[in-house]
Amino acid sequence: MPTVVEPKLIAGNANRPLAEAIARRMSLYRGMSVGLVQARVERFNDQEIFVEVYENVRGEDMFIIQPTSNPANDNLMELLIMADALRRSSASRITAVIPYFGYARQDRRTKARTPITAKLVANMMVEAGIERILTMDLHAAQIQGFFDIPVDNLYASPIFAIDIKNQFADLSDVMVISPDVGGVARARELAKRINAPLSIVDKRREKPGEIAEMTVIGDVTGKRCIIVDDMCDTAGTLCKAAEVIMDHGATEVHAYISHGVMSGPAVERVSKSVLKTLVLTDTIQPTGPVSSAPNIRVLPTAPLFAQSILNIWNGTSVSSLFETDTLGPIYEGIL
């Protein structure tokens, strides 16, 4: 088997700009050109997915860059079929770089006769030949335990902390808000990084998709509040939480969200809401309306993913990138 001389990247169609940005950052870090492996990932007339890899990958350390965002089923199948193609082409190791892990909300049985789809997806990935997962801000951290292969779960909070310190000259009146009780750990992590107090919005639902009541736990009077969450889908909860926080005396409300799903009326809701800014990452490719919305900004994740891929390839620590001292130089001049 030939010696592996460099990591090789291949990308599906889910977020091609992010894959190309990761390749550019890796080229910068290594001082040599790192490109995407030439391949075609296309559909037949009946929408069956077909993959053909044009370059030799025998014995190579392969990284497939493919978030499983909308359309989730198509993008998931692209990932699985690319993994199968690489395995049958004798790649030495296949790592799936999944910036946004779809189906993560189905991580447990919420009632009788319902599936645990996140576990099913994990089984499919392993069966397809994937040997390692690199992702960001899993909706439920326990999904890492669904795999019998290594899973590296990166966090957006260090990137958010760097951006907040650059955007807010004075942090003395900043407060971090968790939009629900389940997100307290995520919000606490960011609050600790920027040395800010923490508050919680407690919400009660009459039925799925509808919020009956919201209560703010903590004093937000006179504070510039930052809501932090892992994803924004239709933005209903986010915009309602921002209104409630403003009603309780906050001076302004911002939001930092890891994954901008932004389905349906989300962009329109955010544009008309009291939110001063909504900050997303590019784990999901921003749509035209998202990119043109006046109060939405998108932060790049390519520097973090590029360095993580190099660390995995080199066999060095990925968790070291969770520290601001390590991540700061990577993002210097970017945020």
Short mmCIF file of C-alpha atoms in Angstrom, two decimals, residues 168 177 201 214 216 220 223-227 235-255 266-279 294-296:
data_model
loop_
_atom_site.label_atom_id
_atom_site.label_comp_id
_atom_site.label_asym_id
_atom_site.label_seq_id
_atom_site.Cartn_x
_atom_site.Cartn_y
_atom_site.Cartn_z
CA PHE A 168 -19.14 44.45 21.29
CA ILE A 177 -29.72 33.83 27.00
CA VAL A 201 -36.30 31.63 28.58
CA MET A 214 -42.71 32.07 27.63
CA VAL A 216 -37.75 34.87 31.37
CA VAL A 220 -32.52 41.27 31.72
CA LYS A 223 -28.97 44.36 29.19
CA ARG A 224 -27.84 43.70 25.65
CA CYS A 225 -28.96 40.10 25.32
CA ILE A 226 -27.45 37.37 23.14
CA ILE A 227 -29.61 34.32 22.47
CA ALA A 235 -37.46 31.15 13.55
CA GLY A 236 -40.83 31.25 15.35
CA THR A 237 -39.41 30.40 18.77
CA LEU A 238 -36.39 32.66 18.29
CA CYS A 239 -38.40 35.74 17.29
CA LYS A 240 -40.96 35.17 20.06
CA ALA A 241 -38.17 34.81 22.64
CA ALA A 242 -36.61 38.07 21.44
CA GLU A 243 -39.96 39.86 21.89
CA VAL A 244 -40.40 38.50 25.40
CA ILE A 245 -36.85 39.52 26.35
CA MET A 246 -37.43 43.07 25.05
CA ASP A 247 -40.72 43.20 26.98
CA HIS A 248 -38.76 42.40 30.14
CA GLY A 249 -36.54 45.47 29.73
CA ALA A 250 -33.61 44.45 27.55
CA THR A 251 -32.11 47.25 25.45
CA GLU A 252 -31.41 45.07 22.41
CA VAL A 253 -31.41 41.41 21.44
CA HIS A 254 -28.95 39.53 19.22
CA ALA A 255 -28.85 35.83 18.36
CA ALA A 266 -37.80 32.16 8.73
CA VAL A 267 -36.02 34.98 6.86
CA GLU A 268 -39.14 37.14 6.71
CA ARG A 269 -39.79 36.61 10.42
CA VAL A 270 -36.24 37.54 11.36
CA SER A 271 -36.29 40.62 9.11
CA LYS A 272 -39.49 41.89 10.76
CA SER A 273 -38.52 40.89 14.32
CA VAL A 274 -36.99 42.91 17.13
CA LEU A 275 -33.70 41.05 16.66
CA LYS A 276 -30.92 43.53 15.96
CA THR A 277 -28.71 40.85 14.41
CA LEU A 278 -28.91 37.13 13.76
CA VAL A 279 -25.49 35.52 13.35
CA PRO A 294 -30.06 43.20 6.40
CA ASN A 295 -29.93 41.86 9.96
CA ILE A 296 -28.36 38.42 9.26
#
